[in-house]
PDB file of C-alpha atoms in Angstrom:
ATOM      1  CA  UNK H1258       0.000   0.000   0.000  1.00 91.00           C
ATOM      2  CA  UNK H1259       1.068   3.487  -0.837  1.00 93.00           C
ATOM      3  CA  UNK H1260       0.141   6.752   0.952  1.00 97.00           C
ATOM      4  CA  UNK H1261      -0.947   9.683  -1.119  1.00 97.00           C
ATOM      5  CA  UNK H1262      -2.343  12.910  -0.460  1.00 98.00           C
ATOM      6  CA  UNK H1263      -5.058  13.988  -3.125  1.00 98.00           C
ATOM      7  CA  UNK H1264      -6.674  17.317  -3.302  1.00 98.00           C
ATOM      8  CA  UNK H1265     -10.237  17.589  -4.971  1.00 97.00           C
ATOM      9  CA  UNK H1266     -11.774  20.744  -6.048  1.00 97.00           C
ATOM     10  CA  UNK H1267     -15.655  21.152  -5.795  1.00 96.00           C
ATOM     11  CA  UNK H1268     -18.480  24.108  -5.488  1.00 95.00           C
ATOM     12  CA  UNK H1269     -19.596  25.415  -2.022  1.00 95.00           C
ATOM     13  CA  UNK H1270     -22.930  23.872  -2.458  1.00 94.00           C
ATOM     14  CA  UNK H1271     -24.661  22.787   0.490  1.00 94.00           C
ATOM     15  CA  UNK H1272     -21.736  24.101   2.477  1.00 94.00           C
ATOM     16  CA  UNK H1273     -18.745  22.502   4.453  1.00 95.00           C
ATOM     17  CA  UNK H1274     -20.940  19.903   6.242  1.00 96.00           C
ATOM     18  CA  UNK H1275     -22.186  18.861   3.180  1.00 97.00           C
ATOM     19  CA  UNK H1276     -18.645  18.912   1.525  1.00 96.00           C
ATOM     20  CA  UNK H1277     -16.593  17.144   4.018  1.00 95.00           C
ATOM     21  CA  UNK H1278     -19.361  14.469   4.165  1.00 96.00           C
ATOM     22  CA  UNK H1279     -19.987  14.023   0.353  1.00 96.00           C
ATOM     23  CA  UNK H1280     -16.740  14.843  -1.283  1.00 96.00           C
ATOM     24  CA  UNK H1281     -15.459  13.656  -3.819  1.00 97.00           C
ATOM     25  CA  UNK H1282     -18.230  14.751  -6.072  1.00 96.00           C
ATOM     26  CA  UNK H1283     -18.291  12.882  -9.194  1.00 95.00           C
ATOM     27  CA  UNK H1284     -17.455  14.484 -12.937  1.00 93.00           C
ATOM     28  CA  UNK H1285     -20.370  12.977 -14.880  1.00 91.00           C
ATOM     29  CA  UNK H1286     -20.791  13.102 -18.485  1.00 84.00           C
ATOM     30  CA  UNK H1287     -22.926  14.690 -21.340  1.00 74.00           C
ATOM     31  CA  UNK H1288     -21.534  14.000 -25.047  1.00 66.00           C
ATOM     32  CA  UNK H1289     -24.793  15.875 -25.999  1.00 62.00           C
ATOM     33  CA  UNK H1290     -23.242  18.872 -24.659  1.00 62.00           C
ATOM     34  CA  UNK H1291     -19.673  18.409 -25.453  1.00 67.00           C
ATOM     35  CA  UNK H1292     -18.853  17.562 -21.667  1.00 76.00           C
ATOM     36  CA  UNK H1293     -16.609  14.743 -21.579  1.00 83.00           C
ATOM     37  CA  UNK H1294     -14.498  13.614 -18.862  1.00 90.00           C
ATOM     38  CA  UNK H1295     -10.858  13.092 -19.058  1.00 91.00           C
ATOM     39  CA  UNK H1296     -11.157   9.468 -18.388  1.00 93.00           C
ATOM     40  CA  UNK H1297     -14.657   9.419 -18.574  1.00 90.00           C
ATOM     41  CA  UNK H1298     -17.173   9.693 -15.520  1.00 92.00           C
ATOM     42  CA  UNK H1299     -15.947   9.345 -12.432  1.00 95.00           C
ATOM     43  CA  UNK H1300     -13.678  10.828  -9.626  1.00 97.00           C
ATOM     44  CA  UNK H1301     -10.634  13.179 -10.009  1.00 97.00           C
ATOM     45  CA  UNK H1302      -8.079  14.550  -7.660  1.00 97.00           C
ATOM     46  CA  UNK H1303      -4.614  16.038  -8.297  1.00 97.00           C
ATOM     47  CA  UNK H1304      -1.970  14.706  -6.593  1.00 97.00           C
ATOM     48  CA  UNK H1305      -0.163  16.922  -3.785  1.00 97.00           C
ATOM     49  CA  UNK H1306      -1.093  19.886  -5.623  1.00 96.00           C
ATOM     50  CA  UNK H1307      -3.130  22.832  -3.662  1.00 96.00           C
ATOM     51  CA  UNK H1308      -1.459  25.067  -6.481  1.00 95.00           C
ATOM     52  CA  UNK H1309      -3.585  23.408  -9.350  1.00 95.00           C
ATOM     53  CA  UNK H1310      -6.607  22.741  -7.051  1.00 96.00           C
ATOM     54  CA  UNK H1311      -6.929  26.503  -6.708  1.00 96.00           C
ATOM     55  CA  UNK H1312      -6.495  27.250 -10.116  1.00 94.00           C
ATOM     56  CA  UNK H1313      -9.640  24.991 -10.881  1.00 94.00           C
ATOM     57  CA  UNK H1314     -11.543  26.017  -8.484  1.00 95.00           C
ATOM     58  CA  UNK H1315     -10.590  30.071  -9.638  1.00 95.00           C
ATOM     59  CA  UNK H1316     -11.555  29.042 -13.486  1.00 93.00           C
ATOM     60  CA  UNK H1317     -14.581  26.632 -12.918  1.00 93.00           C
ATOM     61  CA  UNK H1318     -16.253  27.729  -9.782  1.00 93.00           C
ATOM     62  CA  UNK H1319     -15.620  31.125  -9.934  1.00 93.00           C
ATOM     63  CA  UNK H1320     -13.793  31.102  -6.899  1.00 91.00           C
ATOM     64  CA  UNK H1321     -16.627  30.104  -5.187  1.00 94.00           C
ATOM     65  CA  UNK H1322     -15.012  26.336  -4.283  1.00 96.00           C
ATOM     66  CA  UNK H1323     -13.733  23.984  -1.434  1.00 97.00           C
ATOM     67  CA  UNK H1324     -10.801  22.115  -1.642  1.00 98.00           C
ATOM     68  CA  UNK H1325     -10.745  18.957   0.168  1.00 98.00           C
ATOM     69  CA  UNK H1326      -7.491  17.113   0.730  1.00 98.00           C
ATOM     70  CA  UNK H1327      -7.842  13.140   0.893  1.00 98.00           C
ATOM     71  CA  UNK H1328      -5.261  11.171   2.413  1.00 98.00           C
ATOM     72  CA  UNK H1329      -5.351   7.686   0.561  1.00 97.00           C
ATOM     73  CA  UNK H1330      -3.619   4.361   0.403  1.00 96.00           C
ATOM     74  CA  UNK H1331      -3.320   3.386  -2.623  1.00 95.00           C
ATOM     75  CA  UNK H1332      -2.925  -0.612  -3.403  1.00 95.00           C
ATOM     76  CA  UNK H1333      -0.456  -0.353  -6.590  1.00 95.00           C
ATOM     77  CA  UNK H1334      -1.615  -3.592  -7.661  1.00 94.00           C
ATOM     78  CA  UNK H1335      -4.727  -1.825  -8.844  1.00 96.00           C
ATOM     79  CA  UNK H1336      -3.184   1.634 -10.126  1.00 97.00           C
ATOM     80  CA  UNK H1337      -2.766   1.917 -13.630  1.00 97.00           C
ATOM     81  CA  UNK H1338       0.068   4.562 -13.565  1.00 97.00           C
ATOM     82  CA  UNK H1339       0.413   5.947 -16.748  1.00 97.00           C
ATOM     83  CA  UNK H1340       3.397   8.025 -16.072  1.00 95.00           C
ATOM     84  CA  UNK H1341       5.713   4.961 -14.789  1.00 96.00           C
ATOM     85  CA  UNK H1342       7.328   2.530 -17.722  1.00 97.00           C
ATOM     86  CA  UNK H1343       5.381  -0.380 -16.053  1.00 96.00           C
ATOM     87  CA  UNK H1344       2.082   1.028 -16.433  1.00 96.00           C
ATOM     88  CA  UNK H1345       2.416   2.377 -19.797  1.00 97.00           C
ATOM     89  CA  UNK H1346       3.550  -1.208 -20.888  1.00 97.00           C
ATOM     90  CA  UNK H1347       0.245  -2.464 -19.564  1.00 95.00           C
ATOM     91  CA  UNK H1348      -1.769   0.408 -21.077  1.00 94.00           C
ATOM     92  CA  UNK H1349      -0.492  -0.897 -24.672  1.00 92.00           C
ATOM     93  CA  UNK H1350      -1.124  -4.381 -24.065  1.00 92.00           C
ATOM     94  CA  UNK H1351      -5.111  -3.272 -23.368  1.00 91.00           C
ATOM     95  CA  UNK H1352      -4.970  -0.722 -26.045  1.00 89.00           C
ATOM     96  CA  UNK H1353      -3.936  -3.580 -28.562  1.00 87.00           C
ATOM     97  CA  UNK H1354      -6.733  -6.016 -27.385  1.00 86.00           C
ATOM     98  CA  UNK H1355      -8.955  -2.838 -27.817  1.00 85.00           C
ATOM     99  CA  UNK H1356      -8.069  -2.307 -31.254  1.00 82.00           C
ATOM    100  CA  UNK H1357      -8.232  -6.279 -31.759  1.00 80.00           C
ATOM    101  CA  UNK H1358     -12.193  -5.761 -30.726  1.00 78.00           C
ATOM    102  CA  UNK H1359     -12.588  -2.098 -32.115  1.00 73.00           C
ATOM    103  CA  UNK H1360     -11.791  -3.771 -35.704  1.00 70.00           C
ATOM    104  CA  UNK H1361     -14.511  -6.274 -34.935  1.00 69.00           C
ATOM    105  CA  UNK H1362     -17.520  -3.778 -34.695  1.00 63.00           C
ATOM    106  CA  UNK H1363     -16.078  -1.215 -37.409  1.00 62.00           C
ATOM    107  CA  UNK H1364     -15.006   1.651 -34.839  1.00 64.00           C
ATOM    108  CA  UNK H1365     -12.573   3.543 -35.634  1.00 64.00           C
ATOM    109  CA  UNK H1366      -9.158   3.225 -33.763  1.00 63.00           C
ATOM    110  CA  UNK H1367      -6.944   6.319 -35.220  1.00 68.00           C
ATOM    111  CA  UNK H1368      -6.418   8.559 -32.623  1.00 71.00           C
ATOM    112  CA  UNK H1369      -8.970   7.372 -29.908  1.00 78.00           C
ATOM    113  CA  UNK H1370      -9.319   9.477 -26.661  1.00 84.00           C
ATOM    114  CA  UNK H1371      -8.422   7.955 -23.863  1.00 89.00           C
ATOM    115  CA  UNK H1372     -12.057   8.717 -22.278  1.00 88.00           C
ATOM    116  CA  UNK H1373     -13.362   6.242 -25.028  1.00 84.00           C
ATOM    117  CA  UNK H1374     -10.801   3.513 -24.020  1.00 85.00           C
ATOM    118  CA  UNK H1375     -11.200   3.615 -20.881  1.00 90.00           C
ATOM    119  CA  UNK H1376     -15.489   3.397 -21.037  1.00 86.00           C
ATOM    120  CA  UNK H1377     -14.630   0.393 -23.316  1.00 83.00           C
ATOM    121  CA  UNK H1378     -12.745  -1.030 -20.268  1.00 87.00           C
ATOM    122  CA  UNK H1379     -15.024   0.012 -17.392  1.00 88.00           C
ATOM    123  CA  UNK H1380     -18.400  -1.157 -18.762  1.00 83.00           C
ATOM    124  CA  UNK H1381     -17.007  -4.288 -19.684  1.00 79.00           C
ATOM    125  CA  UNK H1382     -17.156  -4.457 -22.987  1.00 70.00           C
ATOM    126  CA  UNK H1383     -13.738  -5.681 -23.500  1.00 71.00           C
ATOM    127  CA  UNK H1384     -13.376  -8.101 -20.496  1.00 73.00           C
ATOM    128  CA  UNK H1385     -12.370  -7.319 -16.847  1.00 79.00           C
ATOM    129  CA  UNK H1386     -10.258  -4.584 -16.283  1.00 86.00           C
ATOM    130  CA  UNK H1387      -9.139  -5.273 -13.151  1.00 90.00           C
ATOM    131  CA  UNK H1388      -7.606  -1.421 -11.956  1.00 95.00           C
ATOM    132  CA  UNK H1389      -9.511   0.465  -9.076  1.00 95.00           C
ATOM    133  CA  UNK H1390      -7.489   3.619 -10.612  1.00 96.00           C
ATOM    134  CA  UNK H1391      -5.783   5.441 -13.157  1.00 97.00           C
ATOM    135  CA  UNK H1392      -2.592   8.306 -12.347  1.00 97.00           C
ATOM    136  CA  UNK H1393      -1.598  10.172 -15.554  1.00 96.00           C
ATOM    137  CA  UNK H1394      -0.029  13.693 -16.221  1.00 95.00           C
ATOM    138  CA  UNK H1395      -1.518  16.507 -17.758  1.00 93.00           C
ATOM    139  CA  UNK H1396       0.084  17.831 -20.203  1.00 90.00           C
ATOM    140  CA  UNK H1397      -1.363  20.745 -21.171  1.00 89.00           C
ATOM    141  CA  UNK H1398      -1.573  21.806 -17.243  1.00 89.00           C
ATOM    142  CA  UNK H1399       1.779  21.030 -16.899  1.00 91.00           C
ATOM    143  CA  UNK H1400       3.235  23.409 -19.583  1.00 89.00           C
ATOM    144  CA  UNK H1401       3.397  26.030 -17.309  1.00 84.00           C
ATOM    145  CA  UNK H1402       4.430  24.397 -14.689  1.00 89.00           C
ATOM    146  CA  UNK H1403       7.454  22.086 -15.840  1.00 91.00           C
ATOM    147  CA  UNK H1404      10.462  23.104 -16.025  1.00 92.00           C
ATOM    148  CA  UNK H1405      13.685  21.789 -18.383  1.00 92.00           C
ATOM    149  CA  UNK H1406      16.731  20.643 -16.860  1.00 94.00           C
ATOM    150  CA  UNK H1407      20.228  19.754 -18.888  1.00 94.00           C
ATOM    151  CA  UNK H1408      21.605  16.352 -17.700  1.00 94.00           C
ATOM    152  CA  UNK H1409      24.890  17.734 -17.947  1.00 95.00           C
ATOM    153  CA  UNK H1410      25.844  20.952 -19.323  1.00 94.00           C
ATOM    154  CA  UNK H1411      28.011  19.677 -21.721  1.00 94.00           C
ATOM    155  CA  UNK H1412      25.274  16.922 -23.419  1.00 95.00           C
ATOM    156  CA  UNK H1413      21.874  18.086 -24.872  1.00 95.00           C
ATOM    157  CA  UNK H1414      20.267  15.596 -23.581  1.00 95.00           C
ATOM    158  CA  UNK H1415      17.296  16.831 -20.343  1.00 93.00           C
ATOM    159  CA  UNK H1416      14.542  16.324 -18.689  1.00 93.00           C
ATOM    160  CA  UNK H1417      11.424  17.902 -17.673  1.00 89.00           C
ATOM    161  CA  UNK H1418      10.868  17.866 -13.483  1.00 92.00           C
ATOM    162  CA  UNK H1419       7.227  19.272 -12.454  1.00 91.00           C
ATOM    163  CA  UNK H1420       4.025  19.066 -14.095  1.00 92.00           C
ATOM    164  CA  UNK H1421       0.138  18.152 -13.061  1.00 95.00           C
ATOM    165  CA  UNK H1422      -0.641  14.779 -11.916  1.00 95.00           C
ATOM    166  CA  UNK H1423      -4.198  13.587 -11.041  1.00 97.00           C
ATOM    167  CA  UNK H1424      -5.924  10.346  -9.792  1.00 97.00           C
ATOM    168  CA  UNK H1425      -8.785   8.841 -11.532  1.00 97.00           C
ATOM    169  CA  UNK H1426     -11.274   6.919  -9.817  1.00 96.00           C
ATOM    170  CA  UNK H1427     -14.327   5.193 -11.596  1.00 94.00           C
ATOM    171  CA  UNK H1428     -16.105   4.421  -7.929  1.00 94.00           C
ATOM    172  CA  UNK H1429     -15.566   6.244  -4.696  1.00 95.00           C
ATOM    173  CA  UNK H1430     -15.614   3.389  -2.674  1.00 94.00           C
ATOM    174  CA  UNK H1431     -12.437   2.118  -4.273  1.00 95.00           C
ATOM    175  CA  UNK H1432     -10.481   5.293  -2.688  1.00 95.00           C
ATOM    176  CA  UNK H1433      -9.401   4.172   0.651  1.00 94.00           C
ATOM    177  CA  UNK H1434     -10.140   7.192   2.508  1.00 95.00           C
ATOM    178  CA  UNK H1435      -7.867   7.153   5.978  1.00 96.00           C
ATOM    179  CA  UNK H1436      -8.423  11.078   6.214  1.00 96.00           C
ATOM    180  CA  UNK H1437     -10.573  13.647   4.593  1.00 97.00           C
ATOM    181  CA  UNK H1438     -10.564  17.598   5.618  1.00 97.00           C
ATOM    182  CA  UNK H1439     -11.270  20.919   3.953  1.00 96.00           C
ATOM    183  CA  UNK H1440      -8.670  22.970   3.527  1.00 94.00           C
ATOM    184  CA  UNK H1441     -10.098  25.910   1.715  1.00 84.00           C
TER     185      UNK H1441
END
């Protein structure tokens, strides 16, 4: 097991009580109106980040918002941790047997979001997907916030250190809450 704190951003509604008692609040779904989910419906929090949980909470709620901080543990055996070698090894083995079934009904597989995968995974459709949840980096959050470092600074080779990291959960009660508290 592995200890994480997780911040989640969500409106005042109903005030703290109601917060603190019902947070996390799901992100649900409407491809009617254009609002799809990262990973599709479910739970999101950023990982040890008050910094980004702010700046969601400033853009979406008008800074009208709660942030709740969830201490977790985590059982790796059922993360799916896109940003480690390991996971992304697994995440092409499933995205091959996707493409093996997505060729079978006549979807398309060129450039498929990963919301679309992952509902192919969740409801079942392409056998048991056995992860309770998902870590990945987000990119276009993180532009502003990486930064580039040389290895050495006579190589070109670098890396980029920082960044925007959130935890997807398809059911609450898969989180493993040890802790939960408002702290905005």
């Amino acid at each position: 097991m592995k200890k994480v704190l997780l911040h989640h951003t969500c409106k005042q509604d109903g005030g703290e009580v109601y917060v603190l008692k019902n947070a996390p609040f799901e992100a649900k779904e409407n491809q009617q109106l254009n609002k799809e989910q990262f990973l599709g419906a479910g739970y999101y929090l950023w990982e040890d980040d008050i910094e980004q949980a702010h700046h969601w909470g400033k853009v979406h709620y008008n800074n009208q918002y709660y942030i709740v901080a969830f201490e977790c543990e985590i059982d790796e055996d059922f993360l799916l941790d896109l940003n480690s070698r390991e996971g992304q090894k697994e995440f092409f083995e499933l995205y091959e047997l996707y493409k093996k079934k997505a060729k079978k009904i006549k979807q398309n597989v060129k450039k498929i979001p990963l919301n679309t995968f992952f509902n192919f995974w969740f409801k079942g459709k392409l056998g048991t997907f056995a992860y309770k949840a998902i870590k990945v980096k987000d990119g276009m959050a993180s532009l502003g916030r990486e930064q580039k470092f040389y290895f050495t600074s006579h190589k070109p080779n670098y890396t980029y250190l920082g960044g925007v990291y959130f935890y997807f959960f398809k059911r609450k009660q898969d989180m493993n809450v040890i802790n939960k508290e408002i702290v905005k």
